[in-house]
C-alpha positions as YAML, in Angstrom:
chain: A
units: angstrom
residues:
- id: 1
  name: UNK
  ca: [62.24, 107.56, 129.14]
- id: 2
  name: UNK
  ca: [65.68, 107.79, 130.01]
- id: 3
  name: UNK
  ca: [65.13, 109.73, 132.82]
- id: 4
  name: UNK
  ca: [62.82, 107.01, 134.26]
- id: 5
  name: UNK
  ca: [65.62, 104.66, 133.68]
- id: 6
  name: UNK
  ca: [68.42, 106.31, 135.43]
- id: 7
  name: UNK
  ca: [65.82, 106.85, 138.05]
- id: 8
  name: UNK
  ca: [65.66, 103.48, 139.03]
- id: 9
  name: UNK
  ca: [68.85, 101.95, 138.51]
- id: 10
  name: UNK
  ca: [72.09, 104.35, 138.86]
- id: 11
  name: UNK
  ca: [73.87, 101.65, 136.72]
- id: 12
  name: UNK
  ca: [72.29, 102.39, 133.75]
- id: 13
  name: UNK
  ca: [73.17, 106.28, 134.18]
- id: 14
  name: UNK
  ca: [76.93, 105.07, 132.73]
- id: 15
  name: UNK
  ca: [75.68, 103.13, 130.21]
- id: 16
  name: UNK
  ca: [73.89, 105.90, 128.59]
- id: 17
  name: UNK
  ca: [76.72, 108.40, 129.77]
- id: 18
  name: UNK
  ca: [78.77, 105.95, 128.05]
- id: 19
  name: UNK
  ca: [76.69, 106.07, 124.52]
- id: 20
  name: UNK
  ca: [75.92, 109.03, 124.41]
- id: 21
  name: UNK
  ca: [79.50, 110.62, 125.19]
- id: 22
  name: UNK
  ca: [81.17, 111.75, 121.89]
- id: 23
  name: UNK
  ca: [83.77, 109.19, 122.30]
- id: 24
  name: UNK
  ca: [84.07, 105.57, 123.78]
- id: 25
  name: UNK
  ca: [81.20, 102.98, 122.63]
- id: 26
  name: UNK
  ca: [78.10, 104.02, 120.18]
- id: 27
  name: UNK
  ca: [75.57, 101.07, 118.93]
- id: 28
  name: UNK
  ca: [76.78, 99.35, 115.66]
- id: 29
  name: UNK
  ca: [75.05, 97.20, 112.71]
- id: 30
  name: UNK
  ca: [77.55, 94.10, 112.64]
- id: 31
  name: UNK
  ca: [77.25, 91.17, 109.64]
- id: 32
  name: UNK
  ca: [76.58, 87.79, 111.76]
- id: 33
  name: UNK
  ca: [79.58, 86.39, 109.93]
- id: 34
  name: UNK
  ca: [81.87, 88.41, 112.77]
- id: 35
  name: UNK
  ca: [80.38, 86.28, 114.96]
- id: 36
  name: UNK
  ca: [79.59, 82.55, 113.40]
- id: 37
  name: UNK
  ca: [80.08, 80.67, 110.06]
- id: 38
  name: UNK
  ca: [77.02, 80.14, 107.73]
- id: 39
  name: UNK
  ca: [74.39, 77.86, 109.06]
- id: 40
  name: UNK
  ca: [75.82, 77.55, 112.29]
- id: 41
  name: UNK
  ca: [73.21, 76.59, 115.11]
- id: 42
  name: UNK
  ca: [73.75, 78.55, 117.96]
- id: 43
  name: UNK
  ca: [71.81, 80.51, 120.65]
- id: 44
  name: UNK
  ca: [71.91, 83.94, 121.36]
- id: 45
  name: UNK
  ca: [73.91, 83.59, 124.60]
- id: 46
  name: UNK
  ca: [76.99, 81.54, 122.78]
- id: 47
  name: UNK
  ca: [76.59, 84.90, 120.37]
- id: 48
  name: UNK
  ca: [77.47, 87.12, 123.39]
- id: 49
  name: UNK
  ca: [80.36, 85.23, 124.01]
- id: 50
  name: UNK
  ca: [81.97, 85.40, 120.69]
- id: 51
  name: UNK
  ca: [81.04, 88.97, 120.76]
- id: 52
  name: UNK
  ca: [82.96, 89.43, 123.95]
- id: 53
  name: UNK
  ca: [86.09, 87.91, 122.69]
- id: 54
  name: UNK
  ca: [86.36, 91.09, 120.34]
- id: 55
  name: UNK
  ca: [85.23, 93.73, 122.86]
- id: 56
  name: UNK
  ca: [81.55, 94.01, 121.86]
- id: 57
  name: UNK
  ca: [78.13, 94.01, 123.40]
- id: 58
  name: UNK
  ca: [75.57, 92.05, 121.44]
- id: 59
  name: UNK
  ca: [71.96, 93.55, 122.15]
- id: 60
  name: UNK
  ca: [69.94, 92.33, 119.45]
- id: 61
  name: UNK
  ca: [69.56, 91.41, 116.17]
- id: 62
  name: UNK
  ca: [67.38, 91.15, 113.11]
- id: 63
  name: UNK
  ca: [67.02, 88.05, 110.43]
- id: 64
  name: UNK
  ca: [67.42, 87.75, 106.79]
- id: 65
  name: UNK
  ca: [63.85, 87.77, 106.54]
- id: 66
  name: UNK
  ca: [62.60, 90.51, 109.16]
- id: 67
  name: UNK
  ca: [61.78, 94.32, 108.83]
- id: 68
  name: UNK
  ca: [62.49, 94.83, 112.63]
- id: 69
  name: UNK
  ca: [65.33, 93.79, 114.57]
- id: 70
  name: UNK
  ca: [64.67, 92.19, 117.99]
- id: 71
  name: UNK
  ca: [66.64, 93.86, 120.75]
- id: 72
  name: UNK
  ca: [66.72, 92.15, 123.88]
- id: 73
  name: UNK
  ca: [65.69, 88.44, 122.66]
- id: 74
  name: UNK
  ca: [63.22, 86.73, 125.22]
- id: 75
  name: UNK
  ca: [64.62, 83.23, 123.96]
- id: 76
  name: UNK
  ca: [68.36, 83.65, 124.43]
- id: 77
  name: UNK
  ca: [68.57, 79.88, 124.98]
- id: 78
  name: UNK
  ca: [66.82, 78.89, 121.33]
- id: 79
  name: UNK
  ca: [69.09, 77.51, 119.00]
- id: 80
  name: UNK
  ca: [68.52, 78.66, 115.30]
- id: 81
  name: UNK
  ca: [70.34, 78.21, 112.19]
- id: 82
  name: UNK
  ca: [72.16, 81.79, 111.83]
- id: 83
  name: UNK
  ca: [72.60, 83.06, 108.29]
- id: 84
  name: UNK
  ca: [75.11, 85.41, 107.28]
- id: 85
  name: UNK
  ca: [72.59, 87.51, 105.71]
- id: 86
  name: UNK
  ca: [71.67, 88.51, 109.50]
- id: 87
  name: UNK
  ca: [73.31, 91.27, 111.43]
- id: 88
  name: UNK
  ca: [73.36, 91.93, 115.18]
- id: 89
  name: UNK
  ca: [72.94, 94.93, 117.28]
- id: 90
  name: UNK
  ca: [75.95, 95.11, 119.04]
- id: 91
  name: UNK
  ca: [77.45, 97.90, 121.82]
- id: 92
  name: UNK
  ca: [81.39, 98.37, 120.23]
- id: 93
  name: UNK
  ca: [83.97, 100.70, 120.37]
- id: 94
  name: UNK
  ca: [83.83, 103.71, 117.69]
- id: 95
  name: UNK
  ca: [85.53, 103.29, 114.88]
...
C-alpha cells in the first residue's frame, strides 16, 4: 500500500521516509488534556492548532468510549465535548 501511495504523490514519499527513519518523528498516543481542558467544546481543526503550537501532528483520535480510534476524522468542523479520558493520534518528535 505504500508503494501505491508514493506512487501517486511524491510528497508522501518524505512523510513515510520521515516515520519510518530511525530518528526524527514516529506516531504517538497523546492524553487530550495536552491539548484542551475537560469538557471543552472544540472541533478537530482548533485541535490541530493547539497541537501545532507544541510541534505535533494530530491525525486522529479515539473517545473514552470507543474500541477504535478514528484517523483522519470526516467531520473536522463538529464540535464535541472532549474528555480527558480521550487521546489523539498525533505525528511528534521521538522522545
Amino acid at each position: 500500500m505504500a508503494l501505491a501511495m508514493v506512487a501517486e504523490d511524491r510528497q508522501i514519499n518524505d512523510v513515510l521516509e520521515e516515520l519510518f527513519a530511525e530518528e526524527g518523528n514516529e506516531m504517538q498516543i497523546r492524553p487530550a488534556d495536552l491539548y484542551l481542558r475537560e469538557e471543552e467544546e472544540m472541533n478537530f481543526y482548533e485541535i490541530i492548532l493547539r497541537a501545532r503550537q507544541r510541534k505535533e501532528i494530530v491525525i486522529g483520535y479515539r473517545l473514552e468510549s470507543a474500541e477504535r480510534a478514528i484517523i483522519n476524522p470526516p467531520a473536522k468542523d463538529m464540535r464535541r465535548r472532549w474528555s480527558s479520558k480521550d487521546v489523539f493520534v498525533v505525528i511528534a518528535e521521538k522522545e
